[in-house]
Tab-separated table of C-alpha atoms in Angstrom:
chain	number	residue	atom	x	y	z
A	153	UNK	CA	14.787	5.323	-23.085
A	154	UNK	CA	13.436	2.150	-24.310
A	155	UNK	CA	14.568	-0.820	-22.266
A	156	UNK	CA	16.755	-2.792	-24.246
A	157	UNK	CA	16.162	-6.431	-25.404
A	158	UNK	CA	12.350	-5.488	-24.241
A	159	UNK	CA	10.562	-7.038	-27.655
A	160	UNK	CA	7.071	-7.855	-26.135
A	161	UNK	CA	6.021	-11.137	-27.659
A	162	UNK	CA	2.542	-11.453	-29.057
A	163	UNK	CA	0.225	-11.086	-25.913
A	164	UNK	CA	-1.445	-14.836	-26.318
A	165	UNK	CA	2.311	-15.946	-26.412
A	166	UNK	CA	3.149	-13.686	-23.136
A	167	UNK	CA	-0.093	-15.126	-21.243
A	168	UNK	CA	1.093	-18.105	-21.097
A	169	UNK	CA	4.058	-17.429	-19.181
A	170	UNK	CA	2.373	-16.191	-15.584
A	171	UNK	CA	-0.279	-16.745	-13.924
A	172	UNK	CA	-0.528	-13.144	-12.171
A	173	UNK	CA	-3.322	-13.560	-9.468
A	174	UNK	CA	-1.087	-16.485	-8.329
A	175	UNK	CA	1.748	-15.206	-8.457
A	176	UNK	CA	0.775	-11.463	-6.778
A	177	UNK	CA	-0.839	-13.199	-3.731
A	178	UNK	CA	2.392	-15.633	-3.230
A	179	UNK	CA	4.403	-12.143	-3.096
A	180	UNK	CA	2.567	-10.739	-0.672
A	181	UNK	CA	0.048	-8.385	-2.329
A	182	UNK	CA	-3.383	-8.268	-0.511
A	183	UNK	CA	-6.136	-5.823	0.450
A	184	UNK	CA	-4.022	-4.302	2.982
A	185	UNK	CA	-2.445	-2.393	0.567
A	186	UNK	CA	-3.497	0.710	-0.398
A	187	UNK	CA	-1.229	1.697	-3.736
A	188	UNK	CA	1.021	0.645	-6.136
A	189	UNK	CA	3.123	1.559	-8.996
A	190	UNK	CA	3.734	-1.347	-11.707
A	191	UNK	CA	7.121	-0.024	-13.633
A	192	UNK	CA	6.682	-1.308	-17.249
A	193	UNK	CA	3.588	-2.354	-17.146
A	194	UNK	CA	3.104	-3.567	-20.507
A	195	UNK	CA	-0.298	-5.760	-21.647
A	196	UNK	CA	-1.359	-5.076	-18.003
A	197	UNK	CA	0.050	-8.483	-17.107
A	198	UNK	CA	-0.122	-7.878	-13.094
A	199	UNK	CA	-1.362	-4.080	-13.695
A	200	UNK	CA	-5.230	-5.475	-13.958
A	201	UNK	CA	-5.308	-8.455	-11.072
A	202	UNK	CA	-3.234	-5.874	-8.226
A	203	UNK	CA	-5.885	-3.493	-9.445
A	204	UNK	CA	-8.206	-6.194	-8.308
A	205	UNK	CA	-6.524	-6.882	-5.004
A	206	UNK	CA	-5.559	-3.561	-3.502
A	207	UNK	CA	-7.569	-0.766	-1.979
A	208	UNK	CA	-6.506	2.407	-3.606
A	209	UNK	CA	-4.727	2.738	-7.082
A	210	UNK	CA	-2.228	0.994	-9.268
A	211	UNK	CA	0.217	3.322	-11.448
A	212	UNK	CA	0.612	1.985	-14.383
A	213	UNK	CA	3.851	3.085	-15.664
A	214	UNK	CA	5.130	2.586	-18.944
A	215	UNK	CA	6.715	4.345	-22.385
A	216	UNK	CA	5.103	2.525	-24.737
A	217	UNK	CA	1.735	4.612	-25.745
A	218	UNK	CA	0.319	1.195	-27.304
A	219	UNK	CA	1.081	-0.696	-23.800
A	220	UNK	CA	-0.612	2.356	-22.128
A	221	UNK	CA	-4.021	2.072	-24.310
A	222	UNK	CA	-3.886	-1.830	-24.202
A	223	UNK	CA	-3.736	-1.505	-20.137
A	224	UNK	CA	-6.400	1.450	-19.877
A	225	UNK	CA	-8.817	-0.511	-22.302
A	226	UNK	CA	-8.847	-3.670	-19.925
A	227	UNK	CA	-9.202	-1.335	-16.792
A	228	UNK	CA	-12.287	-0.153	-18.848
A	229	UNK	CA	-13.389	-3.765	-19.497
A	230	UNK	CA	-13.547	-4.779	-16.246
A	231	UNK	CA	-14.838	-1.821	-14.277
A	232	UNK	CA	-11.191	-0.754	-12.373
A	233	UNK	CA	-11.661	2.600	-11.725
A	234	UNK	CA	-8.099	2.370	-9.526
A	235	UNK	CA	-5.753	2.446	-12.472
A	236	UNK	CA	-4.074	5.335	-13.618
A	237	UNK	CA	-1.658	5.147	-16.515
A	238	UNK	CA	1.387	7.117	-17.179
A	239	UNK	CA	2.606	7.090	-20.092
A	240	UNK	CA	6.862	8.827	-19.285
A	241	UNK	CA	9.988	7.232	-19.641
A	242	UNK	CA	10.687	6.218	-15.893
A	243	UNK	CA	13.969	5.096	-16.961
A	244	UNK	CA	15.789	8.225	-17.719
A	245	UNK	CA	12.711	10.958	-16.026
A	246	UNK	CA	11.786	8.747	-12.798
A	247	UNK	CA	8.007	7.684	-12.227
A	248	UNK	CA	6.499	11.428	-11.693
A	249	UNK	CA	5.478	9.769	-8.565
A	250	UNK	CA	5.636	11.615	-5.152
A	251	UNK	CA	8.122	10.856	-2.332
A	252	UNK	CA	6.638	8.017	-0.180
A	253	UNK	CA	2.971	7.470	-2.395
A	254	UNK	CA	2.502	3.992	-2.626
A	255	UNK	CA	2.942	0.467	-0.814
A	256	UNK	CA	3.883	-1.715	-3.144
A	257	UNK	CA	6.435	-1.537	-6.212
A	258	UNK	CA	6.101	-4.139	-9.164
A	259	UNK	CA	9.373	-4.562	-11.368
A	260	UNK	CA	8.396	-7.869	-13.743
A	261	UNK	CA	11.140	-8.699	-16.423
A	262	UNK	CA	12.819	-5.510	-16.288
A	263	UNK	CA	15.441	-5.139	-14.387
A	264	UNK	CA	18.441	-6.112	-17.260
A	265	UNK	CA	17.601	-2.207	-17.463
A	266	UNK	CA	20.979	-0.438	-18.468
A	267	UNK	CA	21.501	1.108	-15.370
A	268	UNK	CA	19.137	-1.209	-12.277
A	269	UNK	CA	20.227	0.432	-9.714
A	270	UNK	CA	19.058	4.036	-10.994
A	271	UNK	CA	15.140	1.812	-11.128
A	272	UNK	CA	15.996	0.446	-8.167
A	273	UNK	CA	16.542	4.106	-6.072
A	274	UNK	CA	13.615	5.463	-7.741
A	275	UNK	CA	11.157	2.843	-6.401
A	276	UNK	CA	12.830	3.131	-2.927
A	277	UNK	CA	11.878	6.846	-3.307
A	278	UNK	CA	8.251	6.239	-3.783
A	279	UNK	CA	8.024	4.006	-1.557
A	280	UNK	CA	6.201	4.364	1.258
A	281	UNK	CA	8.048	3.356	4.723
A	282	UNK	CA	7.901	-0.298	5.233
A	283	UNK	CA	6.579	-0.342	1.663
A	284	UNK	CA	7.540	-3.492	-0.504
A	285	UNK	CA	9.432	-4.100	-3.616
A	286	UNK	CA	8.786	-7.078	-5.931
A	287	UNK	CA	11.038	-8.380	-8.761
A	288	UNK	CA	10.100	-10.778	-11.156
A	289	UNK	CA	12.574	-11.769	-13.323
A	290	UNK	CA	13.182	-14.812	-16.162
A	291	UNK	CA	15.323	-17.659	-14.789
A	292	UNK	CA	18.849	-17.452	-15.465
A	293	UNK	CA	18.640	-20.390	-17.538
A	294	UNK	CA	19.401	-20.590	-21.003
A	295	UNK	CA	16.218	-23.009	-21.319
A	296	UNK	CA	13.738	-20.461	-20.427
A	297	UNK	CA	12.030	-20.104	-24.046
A	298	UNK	CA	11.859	-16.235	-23.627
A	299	UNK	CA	13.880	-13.596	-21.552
A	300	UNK	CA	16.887	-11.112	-22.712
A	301	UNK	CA	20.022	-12.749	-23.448
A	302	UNK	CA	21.788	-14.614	-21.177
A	303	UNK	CA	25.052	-11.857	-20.738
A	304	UNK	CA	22.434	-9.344	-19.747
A	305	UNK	CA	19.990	-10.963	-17.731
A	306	UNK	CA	20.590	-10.741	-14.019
A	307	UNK	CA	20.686	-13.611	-11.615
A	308	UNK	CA	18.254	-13.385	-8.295
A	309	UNK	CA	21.554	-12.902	-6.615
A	310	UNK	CA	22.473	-10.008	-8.720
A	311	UNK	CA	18.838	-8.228	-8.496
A	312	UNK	CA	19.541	-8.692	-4.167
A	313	UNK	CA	23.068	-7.232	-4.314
A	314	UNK	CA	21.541	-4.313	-6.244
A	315	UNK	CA	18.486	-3.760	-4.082
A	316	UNK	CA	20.348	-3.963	-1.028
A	317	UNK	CA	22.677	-1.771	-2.301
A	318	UNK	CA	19.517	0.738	-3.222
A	319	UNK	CA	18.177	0.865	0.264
A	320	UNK	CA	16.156	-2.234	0.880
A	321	UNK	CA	16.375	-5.440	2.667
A	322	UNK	CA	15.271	-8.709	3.912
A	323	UNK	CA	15.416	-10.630	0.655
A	324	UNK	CA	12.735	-13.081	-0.055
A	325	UNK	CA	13.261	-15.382	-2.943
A	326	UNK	CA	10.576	-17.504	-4.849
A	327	UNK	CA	10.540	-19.859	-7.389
A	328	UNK	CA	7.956	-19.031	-9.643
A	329	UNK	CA	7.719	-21.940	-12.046
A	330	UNK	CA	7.774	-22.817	-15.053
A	331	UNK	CA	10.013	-19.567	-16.281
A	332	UNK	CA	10.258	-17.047	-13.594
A	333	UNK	CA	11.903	-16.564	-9.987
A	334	UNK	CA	10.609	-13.718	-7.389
A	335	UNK	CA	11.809	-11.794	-4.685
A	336	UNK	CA	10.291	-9.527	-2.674
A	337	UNK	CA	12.568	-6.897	-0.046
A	338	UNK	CA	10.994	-4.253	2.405
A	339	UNK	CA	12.293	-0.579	2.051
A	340	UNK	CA	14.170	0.300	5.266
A	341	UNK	CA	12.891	2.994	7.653
């Protein structure tokens, strides 16, 4: 199931939104962690620089095949042997991922998703204990040039209330300017 409202922009136009090194350290990701999944990982937007920071791999996880190919080749370009596509639909099929496999879960401009929470419980489940969940999202501002319309695009407030409700806690939030806002919550023991 395709997310909806997910029209990827040219990728020249979508680089200059983030800058992903920055933003990955400010949310915690270092070499102390070994794996991660990035859930819609389209152009490889924070896929390639966690590959960079962490110690084992990154799952790449995405249903576009084109996203897929576009990720793998810049894995290829810059020597990452730590990145492992998967091309599935994660939204209705789950990540394919084993209970408790990786650290860290990446979930950038996604989570106006149909159903959140359903994302939401399935990166819990992967999660390793203590493990970390970050959402990146669009401000809810109308004056963010990009982003999915305003009645489905969640406020940081909304994305808590749903994690919490999916089995994490201890909300960070972060303003991640010009366009974006962060949070990053722990999965509970």
């Amino acid at each position: 199931m395709k997310i909806r409202e997910s029209g990827m922009p040219d990728e020249d136009v979508w680089k200059g939104f983030f800058e992903p090194d920055k933003i990955l350290k400010e949310l915690g990701l270092n070499d102390k962690v070994a794996d991660a999944a990035d859930f819609g990982c389209g152009y490889g937007t924070f896929t390639i620089p966690a590959a960079k920071m962490i110690t084992g791999k990154v799952y790449a996880i995405e249903i576009e095949l084109e996203m897929i190919e576009i990720t793998e080749q810049k894995a290829e370009a810059e020597s990452l042997n730590n990145v492992e596509p998967v091309l599935r639909d994660f939204i209705s099929e789950g990540s394919g991922l084993e209970d408790e496999s990786v650290d860290y879960a990446i979930l950038a401009n996604i989570l106006h998703v149909e159903e959140p929470k359903k994302l939401l419980r399935e990166a819990h489940r992967i999660l390793r204990p203590n493990g970390k969940i970050v959402i990146i999202h669009w401000n809810y501002d109308s004056a963010t040039p990009r982003g999915p319309p305003m009645e489905i695009r969640p406020t940081p407030e909304k994305c808590i209330e749903w994690a919490i409700s999916s089995g994490f806690s201890n909300p960070d939030k972060y303003d991640l300017k010009p366009y974006h806002s962060g949070i990053v919550l722990n999965k509970k023991r």
